[in-house]
Amino acid sequence: MLATQIVTDTRAGEVPVPVVRSFFDEPTFTASYVVYDPVTRAAAIIDSVMDFDPASGRTDHGSAQAIIDYVRAEGLKVEWLLETHAHADHLSAAPFLQEQLGGKLAIGRAITTVQSVFGKIFNEDTQFERDGSQFDHLFDDGDRFLIGSIPAVALHVPGHTPADLAYVIGDAVFTGDTLFMPDYGTARADFPGGDARMLYRSIRRLMDLPRETRTFLCHDYKAPGRDDFVWETTIGQERDSNVHVHEGVGEDEFVEMRTRRDATLGMPRLILPSIQVNMRGGHLPEPEENGTRYLKLPLDVL
């Protein structure tokens, strides 16, 4: 399922508007993105998905291959493989995409906090580095970079996890799990290292962006009464009508709502395999002496 492709105005002297193509993975309700400069054809891939069947333990790259086919058909040069955070609901396909297309794999510097917390949960040995070295680049808050000629900035927006980033690329922002569609609300904040108060402040920071900013979300779960998946909105629409955090909702009110709601939620279906893989930059654990890779299942921890 693909979002609308945006045709851009590239008159002399103007920064081109990024073209955004989305790829929606319905089994994990995840939207991945290819965003590119239509002039230079430089591109970034955001929040890719590796197919994983937890019942059989089988992995596949059908979702990632669709992205590869699109990038090659459009003649794009991938400069960045961007992760908004260490996802708890799908496994990243970034290493496979990097092998096929190149580009630097990047995430927020606070991934080291996630690695430390979950390194203990999974009882990882000293071979598991907790310094973010599985990634090519760690962004600090406010770091600026380019996709071709289009300016981009990484914003640290913790709350859902300690390491969440949003990427502002031209006139678009990619919010990860921080915000959902206005009729669905906001991300949970009860994972290890999550914080509802920090989430509220991060959302308010995003809502300070211009109202017309195109806003691309990492997930959609279909709000009650809505039949279609949707993952693009605007900052103005979020300000006006987000059911959890529209203008006028105070911090304490939001924290009380988010805490109460989170207490009713079960753990995501793929959290244990996802975090184990994503804290490694999407790499699977090393094979054991029999040549097989294994994921751990800690009991009675989360």
mmCIF file of C-alpha atoms in Angstrom:
data_model
loop_
_atom_site.group_PDB
_atom_site.id
_atom_site.type_symbol
_atom_site.label_atom_id
_atom_site.label_comp_id
_atom_site.label_asym_id
_atom_site.label_seq_id
_atom_site.Cartn_x
_atom_site.Cartn_y
_atom_site.Cartn_z
ATOM 1 C CA MET A 1 0.000 0.000 0.000
ATOM 2 C CA LEU A 2 1.685 3.222 -1.163
ATOM 3 C CA ALA A 3 1.118 6.805 -0.137
ATOM 4 C CA THR A 4 0.753 9.582 -2.676
ATOM 5 C CA GLN A 5 3.981 10.606 -4.367
ATOM 6 C CA ILE A 6 4.585 14.349 -4.196
ATOM 7 C CA VAL A 7 5.742 16.168 -7.329
ATOM 8 C CA THR A 8 7.971 19.103 -6.477
ATOM 9 C CA ASP A 9 8.668 22.644 -7.616
ATOM 10 C CA THR A 10 12.403 23.067 -8.264
ATOM 11 C CA ARG A 11 12.623 26.571 -9.731
ATOM 12 C CA ALA A 12 16.044 28.165 -9.664
ATOM 13 C CA GLY A 13 17.113 29.350 -6.236
ATOM 14 C CA GLU A 14 14.578 27.249 -4.348
ATOM 15 C CA VAL A 15 15.328 24.231 -2.200
ATOM 16 C CA PRO A 16 13.468 21.296 -3.743
ATOM 17 C CA VAL A 17 10.584 19.760 -1.854
ATOM 18 C CA PRO A 18 11.441 16.183 -0.844
ATOM 19 C CA VAL A 19 9.591 13.400 -2.605
ATOM 20 C CA VAL A 20 8.227 10.873 -0.108
ATOM 21 C CA ARG A 21 7.176 7.350 -0.983
ATOM 22 C CA SER A 22 5.741 5.131 1.735
ATOM 23 C CA PHE A 23 5.617 1.359 2.068
ATOM 24 C CA PHE A 24 3.077 0.023 4.549
ATOM 25 C CA ASP A 25 3.658 -3.357 6.208
ATOM 26 C CA GLU A 26 0.235 -4.439 7.406
ATOM 27 C CA PRO A 27 1.390 -7.386 9.596
ATOM 28 C CA THR A 28 3.275 -4.910 11.831
ATOM 29 C CA PHE A 29 1.187 -1.809 10.953
ATOM 30 C CA THR A 30 4.454 -0.052 10.051
ATOM 31 C CA ALA A 31 5.042 2.672 7.476
ATOM 32 C CA SER A 32 8.565 2.807 6.045
ATOM 33 C CA TYR A 33 9.682 5.678 3.863
ATOM 34 C CA VAL A 34 11.964 6.530 1.001
ATOM 35 C CA VAL A 35 12.531 10.288 0.942
ATOM 36 C CA TYR A 36 14.642 11.873 -1.773
ATOM 37 C CA ASP A 37 15.852 15.039 -3.448
ATOM 38 C CA PRO A 38 14.287 15.104 -6.945
ATOM 39 C CA VAL A 39 17.227 17.107 -8.301
ATOM 40 C CA THR A 40 20.227 15.093 -7.057
ATOM 41 C CA ARG A 41 18.307 11.794 -6.550
ATOM 42 C CA ALA A 42 19.978 11.450 -3.131
ATOM 43 C CA ALA A 43 17.759 9.472 -0.755
ATOM 44 C CA ALA A 44 17.200 8.252 2.782
ATOM 45 C CA ILE A 45 15.284 5.182 3.913
ATOM 46 C CA ILE A 46 13.450 5.528 7.227
ATOM 47 C CA ASP A 47 12.273 2.713 9.555
ATOM 48 C CA SER A 48 12.505 -0.328 7.301
ATOM 49 C CA VAL A 49 10.950 -3.713 8.137
ATOM 50 C CA MET A 50 12.375 -7.228 8.026
ATOM 51 C CA ASP A 51 9.668 -9.864 7.703
ATOM 52 C CA PHE A 52 9.603 -12.206 10.702
ATOM 53 C CA ASP A 53 7.306 -15.087 11.616
ATOM 54 C CA PRO A 54 7.533 -15.633 15.399
ATOM 55 C CA ALA A 55 5.814 -19.016 15.244
ATOM 56 C CA SER A 56 8.454 -20.536 12.968
ATOM 57 C CA GLY A 57 11.378 -18.198 13.602
ATOM 58 C CA ARG A 58 11.713 -17.590 9.864
ATOM 59 C CA THR A 59 12.953 -14.296 8.457
ATOM 60 C CA ASP A 60 12.450 -12.880 4.976
ATOM 61 C CA HIS A 61 13.119 -9.664 3.072
ATOM 62 C CA GLY A 62 10.036 -9.270 0.906
ATOM 63 C CA SER A 63 9.135 -5.898 2.421
ATOM 64 C CA ALA A 64 12.690 -4.617 2.083
ATOM 65 C CA GLN A 65 12.950 -5.908 -1.487
ATOM 66 C CA ALA A 66 10.005 -3.716 -2.485
ATOM 67 C CA ILE A 67 12.014 -0.717 -1.281
ATOM 68 C CA ILE A 68 15.119 -1.897 -3.140
ATOM 69 C CA ASP A 69 13.142 -2.319 -6.352
ATOM 70 C CA TYR A 70 11.705 1.188 -6.013
ATOM 71 C CA VAL A 71 15.086 2.800 -5.288
ATOM 72 C CA ARG A 72 16.668 1.136 -8.300
ATOM 73 C CA ALA A 73 13.747 1.906 -10.606
ATOM 74 C CA GLU A 74 13.912 5.597 -9.660
ATOM 75 C CA GLY A 75 17.696 5.772 -9.991
ATOM 76 C CA LEU A 76 18.202 6.928 -6.408
ATOM 77 C CA LYS A 77 21.433 6.994 -4.412
ATOM 78 C CA VAL A 78 20.843 6.033 -0.782
ATOM 79 C CA GLU A 79 22.890 8.197 1.558
ATOM 80 C CA TRP A 80 21.177 7.400 4.871
ATOM 81 C CA LEU A 81 19.362 4.534 6.547
ATOM 82 C CA LEU A 82 17.589 6.318 9.376
ATOM 83 C CA GLU A 83 16.014 4.704 12.429
ATOM 84 C CA THR A 84 13.717 6.796 14.606
ATOM 85 C CA HIS A 85 14.312 4.453 17.591
ATOM 86 C CA ALA A 86 14.862 0.823 18.555
ATOM 87 C CA HIS A 87 11.433 -0.441 17.541
ATOM 88 C CA ALA A 88 9.478 -2.860 19.729
ATOM 89 C CA ASP A 89 7.017 -3.962 17.048
ATOM 90 C CA HIS A 90 9.121 -4.941 14.038
ATOM 91 C CA LEU A 91 12.648 -5.990 13.153
ATOM 92 C CA SER A 92 14.725 -3.543 11.136
ATOM 93 C CA ALA A 93 15.890 -4.505 7.647
ATOM 94 C CA ALA A 94 18.598 -1.816 7.607
ATOM 95 C CA PRO A 95 21.622 -4.159 7.308
ATOM 96 C CA PHE A 96 20.068 -5.951 4.322
ATOM 97 C CA LEU A 97 19.236 -2.631 2.654
ATOM 98 C CA GLN A 98 22.722 -1.317 3.362
ATOM 99 C CA GLU A 99 24.257 -4.398 1.759
ATOM 100 C CA GLN A 100 22.152 -3.885 -1.359
ATOM 101 C CA LEU A 101 22.035 -0.095 -1.617
ATOM 102 C CA GLY A 102 24.743 1.428 0.599
ATOM 103 C CA GLY A 103 24.211 4.417 2.872
ATOM 104 C CA LYS A 104 25.090 5.159 6.489
ATOM 105 C CA LEU A 105 22.976 3.607 9.247
ATOM 106 C CA ALA A 106 22.037 6.167 11.893
ATOM 107 C CA ILE A 107 20.019 6.499 15.096
ATOM 108 C CA GLY A 108 19.988 8.803 18.127
ATOM 109 C CA ARG A 109 22.912 8.759 20.563
ATOM 110 C CA ALA A 110 20.606 7.713 23.397
ATOM 111 C CA ILE A 111 20.499 4.235 21.832
ATOM 112 C CA THR A 112 23.305 3.516 24.302
ATOM 113 C CA THR A 113 20.765 3.853 27.138
ATOM 114 C CA VAL A 114 18.487 1.324 25.422
ATOM 115 C CA GLN A 115 21.433 -1.017 24.885
ATOM 116 C CA SER A 116 22.385 -0.787 28.543
ATOM 117 C CA VAL A 117 18.843 -1.444 29.814
ATOM 118 C CA PHE A 118 18.009 -4.269 27.438
ATOM 119 C CA GLY A 119 21.511 -5.698 27.530
ATOM 120 C CA LYS A 120 20.750 -6.514 31.164
ATOM 121 C CA ILE A 121 17.240 -7.785 30.420
ATOM 122 C CA PHE A 122 18.611 -10.204 27.815
ATOM 123 C CA ASN A 123 21.685 -11.007 29.934
ATOM 124 C CA GLU A 124 24.016 -10.174 27.050
ATOM 125 C CA ASP A 125 27.681 -10.947 27.553
ATOM 126 C CA THR A 126 30.532 -8.499 27.079
ATOM 127 C CA GLN A 127 30.661 -9.184 23.338
ATOM 128 C CA PHE A 128 27.508 -7.084 22.979
ATOM 129 C CA GLU A 129 28.795 -3.523 22.762
ATOM 130 C CA ARG A 130 26.684 -0.922 24.529
ATOM 131 C CA ASP A 131 28.295 2.092 22.872
ATOM 132 C CA GLY A 132 26.188 2.375 19.723
ATOM 133 C CA SER A 133 29.030 1.048 17.558
ATOM 134 C CA GLN A 134 26.599 -1.176 15.632
ATOM 135 C CA PHE A 135 25.520 2.028 13.853
ATOM 136 C CA ASP A 136 27.565 4.172 11.479
ATOM 137 C CA HIS A 137 26.404 7.450 12.991
ATOM 138 C CA LEU A 138 24.761 8.577 16.224
ATOM 139 C CA PHE A 139 22.800 11.819 16.026
ATOM 140 C CA ASP A 140 22.755 14.346 18.841
ATOM 141 C CA ASP A 141 19.772 16.629 19.319
ATOM 142 C CA GLY A 142 19.786 19.365 16.699
ATOM 143 C CA ASP A 143 22.365 17.769 14.418
ATOM 144 C CA ARG A 144 21.989 19.000 10.864
ATOM 145 C CA PHE A 145 22.695 17.039 7.712
ATOM 146 C CA LEU A 146 21.719 16.983 4.046
ATOM 147 C CA ILE A 147 19.878 14.644 1.735
ATOM 148 C CA GLY A 148 21.262 15.897 -1.543
ATOM 149 C CA SER A 149 20.516 19.622 -1.382
ATOM 150 C CA ILE A 150 17.642 19.303 1.099
ATOM 151 C CA PRO A 151 18.438 20.350 4.688
ATOM 152 C CA ALA A 152 17.544 17.964 7.487
ATOM 153 C CA VAL A 153 17.747 18.038 11.278
ATOM 154 C CA ALA A 154 17.501 15.327 13.924
ATOM 155 C CA LEU A 155 15.346 16.183 16.956
ATOM 156 C CA HIS A 156 15.599 14.166 20.168
ATOM 157 C CA VAL A 157 11.995 13.449 21.208
ATOM 158 C CA PRO A 158 12.188 10.981 24.125
ATOM 159 C CA GLY A 159 9.226 9.612 26.030
ATOM 160 C CA HIS A 160 8.105 6.564 24.097
ATOM 161 C CA THR A 161 11.695 5.357 24.561
ATOM 162 C CA PRO A 162 14.786 7.270 25.716
ATOM 163 C CA ALA A 163 16.246 7.246 22.212
ATOM 164 C CA ASP A 164 13.435 8.480 19.955
ATOM 165 C CA LEU A 165 14.327 10.870 17.159
ATOM 166 C CA ALA A 166 12.189 12.808 14.724
ATOM 167 C CA TYR A 167 13.733 13.789 11.401
ATOM 168 C CA VAL A 168 12.745 17.108 9.831
ATOM 169 C CA ILE A 169 13.612 16.873 6.136
ATOM 170 C CA GLY A 170 12.662 19.901 4.092
ATOM 171 C CA ASP A 171 8.944 20.536 4.613
ATOM 172 C CA ALA A 172 8.344 17.091 6.129
ATOM 173 C CA VAL A 173 8.806 15.547 9.560
ATOM 174 C CA PHE A 174 9.086 11.838 10.300
ATOM 175 C CA THR A 175 7.949 11.397 13.882
ATOM 176 C CA GLY A 176 8.540 7.702 14.526
ATOM 177 C CA ASP A 177 6.195 6.424 17.236
ATOM 178 C CA THR A 178 5.808 9.737 19.075
ATOM 179 C CA LEU A 179 2.564 10.722 17.340
ATOM 180 C CA PHE A 180 -0.158 8.749 15.581
ATOM 181 C CA MET A 181 -2.986 10.004 13.377
ATOM 182 C CA PRO A 182 -5.086 12.661 15.136
ATOM 183 C CA ASP A 183 -8.006 10.263 15.577
ATOM 184 C CA TYR A 184 -5.752 7.640 17.222
ATOM 185 C CA GLY A 185 -3.572 9.743 19.505
ATOM 186 C CA THR A 186 -0.072 9.169 20.819
ATOM 187 C CA ALA A 187 2.506 6.498 21.578
ATOM 188 C CA ARG A 188 2.621 4.536 24.808
ATOM 189 C CA ALA A 189 5.262 5.486 27.369
ATOM 190 C CA ASP A 190 5.484 2.439 29.638
ATOM 191 C CA PHE A 191 8.429 0.567 28.115
ATOM 192 C CA PRO A 192 11.695 0.497 30.127
ATOM 193 C CA GLY A 193 13.041 4.039 29.975
ATOM 194 C CA GLY A 194 9.740 5.507 28.768
ATOM 195 C CA ASP A 195 8.254 8.586 30.407
ATOM 196 C CA ALA A 196 4.838 10.130 29.742
ATOM 197 C CA ARG A 197 5.905 13.588 30.903
ATOM 198 C CA MET A 198 8.884 13.581 28.563
ATOM 199 C CA LEU A 199 6.612 12.352 25.775
ATOM 200 C CA TYR A 200 4.260 15.307 26.274
ATOM 201 C CA ARG A 201 7.153 17.773 26.100
ATOM 202 C CA SER A 202 8.539 16.082 22.995
ATOM 203 C CA ILE A 203 5.148 16.284 21.294
ATOM 204 C CA ARG A 204 4.830 19.960 22.151
ATOM 205 C CA ARG A 205 8.245 20.493 20.576
ATOM 206 C CA LEU A 206 7.052 18.855 17.376
ATOM 207 C CA MET A 207 3.878 20.931 17.440
ATOM 208 C CA ASP A 208 6.025 24.063 17.354
ATOM 209 C CA LEU A 209 6.878 23.219 13.752
ATOM 210 C CA PRO A 210 4.935 25.147 11.088
ATOM 211 C CA ARG A 211 1.307 24.073 10.791
ATOM 212 C CA GLU A 212 1.740 23.061 7.154
ATOM 213 C CA THR A 213 4.595 20.658 7.895
ATOM 214 C CA ARG A 214 3.847 17.311 6.270
ATOM 215 C CA THR A 215 3.877 14.751 9.064
ATOM 216 C CA PHE A 216 4.703 11.117 8.361
ATOM 217 C CA LEU A 217 3.986 8.557 11.072
ATOM 218 C CA CYS A 218 5.594 5.180 11.712
ATOM 219 C CA HIS A 219 2.355 3.302 12.429
ATOM 220 C CA ASP A 220 -1.378 3.275 11.962
ATOM 221 C CA TYR A 221 -3.830 0.911 13.636
ATOM 222 C CA LYS A 222 -7.143 2.268 12.258
ATOM 223 C CA ALA A 223 -8.969 4.359 14.813
ATOM 224 C CA PRO A 224 -12.481 3.188 15.756
ATOM 225 C CA GLY A 225 -14.854 4.035 12.944
ATOM 226 C CA ARG A 226 -12.115 4.352 10.304
ATOM 227 C CA ASP A 227 -11.812 1.641 7.654
ATOM 228 C CA ASP A 228 -8.552 2.622 5.965
ATOM 229 C CA PHE A 229 -4.940 2.791 7.087
ATOM 230 C CA VAL A 230 -3.554 6.342 7.012
ATOM 231 C CA TRP A 231 -0.086 7.518 8.008
ATOM 232 C CA GLU A 232 0.258 11.090 6.711
ATOM 233 C CA THR A 233 -1.147 14.231 8.309
ATOM 234 C CA THR A 234 0.091 17.758 9.145
ATOM 235 C CA ILE A 235 1.295 19.443 12.285
ATOM 236 C CA GLY A 236 -1.726 21.739 12.081
ATOM 237 C CA GLN A 237 -4.112 18.798 12.081
ATOM 238 C CA GLU A 238 -2.297 17.285 15.059
ATOM 239 C CA ARG A 239 -2.517 20.567 16.967
ATOM 240 C CA ASP A 240 -6.193 20.980 16.230
ATOM 241 C CA SER A 241 -7.576 17.492 16.699
ATOM 242 C CA ASN A 242 -5.208 14.913 18.172
ATOM 243 C CA VAL A 243 -7.500 13.080 20.588
ATOM 244 C CA HIS A 244 -4.810 12.841 23.280
ATOM 245 C CA VAL A 245 -2.808 16.023 22.979
ATOM 246 C CA HIS A 246 -4.564 18.709 20.934
ATOM 247 C CA GLU A 247 -4.071 22.356 21.846
ATOM 248 C CA GLY A 248 -5.431 23.011 25.327
ATOM 249 C CA VAL A 249 -4.489 19.624 26.820
ATOM 250 C CA GLY A 250 -2.152 20.271 29.749
ATOM 251 C CA GLU A 251 0.873 18.239 30.768
ATOM 252 C CA ASP A 252 -0.624 16.772 33.949
ATOM 253 C CA GLU A 253 -3.851 15.889 32.147
ATOM 254 C CA PHE A 254 -1.904 14.110 29.419
ATOM 255 C CA VAL A 255 0.330 12.230 31.871
ATOM 256 C CA GLU A 256 -2.695 11.015 33.843
ATOM 257 C CA MET A 257 -4.439 9.843 30.645
ATOM 258 C CA ARG A 258 -1.331 8.204 29.181
ATOM 259 C CA THR A 259 -0.459 6.404 32.428
ATOM 260 C CA ARG A 260 -3.996 5.102 32.871
ATOM 261 C CA ARG A 261 -4.233 3.976 29.260
ATOM 262 C CA ASP A 262 -0.809 2.302 29.238
ATOM 263 C CA ALA A 263 -1.769 0.215 32.250
ATOM 264 C CA THR A 264 -4.412 -1.521 30.106
ATOM 265 C CA LEU A 265 -2.065 -2.406 27.229
ATOM 266 C CA GLY A 266 -0.342 -5.725 26.696
ATOM 267 C CA MET A 267 3.210 -5.982 25.406
ATOM 268 C CA PRO A 268 3.643 -5.760 21.619
ATOM 269 C CA ARG A 269 3.624 -9.169 19.933
ATOM 270 C CA LEU A 270 7.200 -8.834 18.640
ATOM 271 C CA ILE A 271 8.841 -6.809 21.410
ATOM 272 C CA LEU A 272 11.304 -9.502 22.531
ATOM 273 C CA PRO A 273 12.697 -10.429 19.104
ATOM 274 C CA SER A 274 12.484 -6.826 17.874
ATOM 275 C CA ILE A 275 14.489 -5.203 20.648
ATOM 276 C CA GLN A 276 17.151 -7.926 20.575
ATOM 277 C CA VAL A 277 17.716 -7.289 16.882
ATOM 278 C CA ASN A 278 17.156 -3.530 16.719
ATOM 279 C CA MET A 279 19.514 -2.688 19.581
ATOM 280 C CA ARG A 280 22.139 -4.360 17.357
ATOM 281 C CA GLY A 281 21.338 -2.049 14.447
ATOM 282 C CA GLY A 282 19.143 -4.687 12.823
ATOM 283 C CA HIS A 283 21.822 -7.379 12.916
ATOM 284 C CA LEU A 284 20.809 -10.832 14.090
ATOM 285 C CA PRO A 285 22.744 -12.423 16.972
ATOM 286 C CA GLU A 286 25.881 -14.277 15.921
ATOM 287 C CA PRO A 287 25.437 -17.986 15.088
ATOM 288 C CA GLU A 288 26.279 -20.473 17.823
ATOM 289 C CA GLU A 289 28.658 -23.404 17.324
ATOM 290 C CA ASN A 290 26.015 -25.353 15.397
ATOM 291 C CA GLY A 291 25.639 -22.531 12.879
ATOM 292 C CA THR A 292 22.167 -21.499 14.091
ATOM 293 C CA ARG A 293 21.225 -18.055 15.380
ATOM 294 C CA TYR A 294 19.047 -17.845 18.491
ATOM 295 C CA LEU A 295 16.873 -15.192 20.111
ATOM 296 C CA LYS A 296 16.303 -15.202 23.874
ATOM 297 C CA LEU A 297 12.933 -15.212 25.602
ATOM 298 C CA PRO A 298 13.340 -13.817 29.142
ATOM 299 C CA LEU A 299 10.547 -15.050 31.384
ATOM 300 C CA ASP A 300 8.579 -12.915 33.862
ATOM 301 C CA VAL A 301 10.656 -9.791 33.206
ATOM 302 C CA LEU A 302 8.489 -7.402 31.163
#
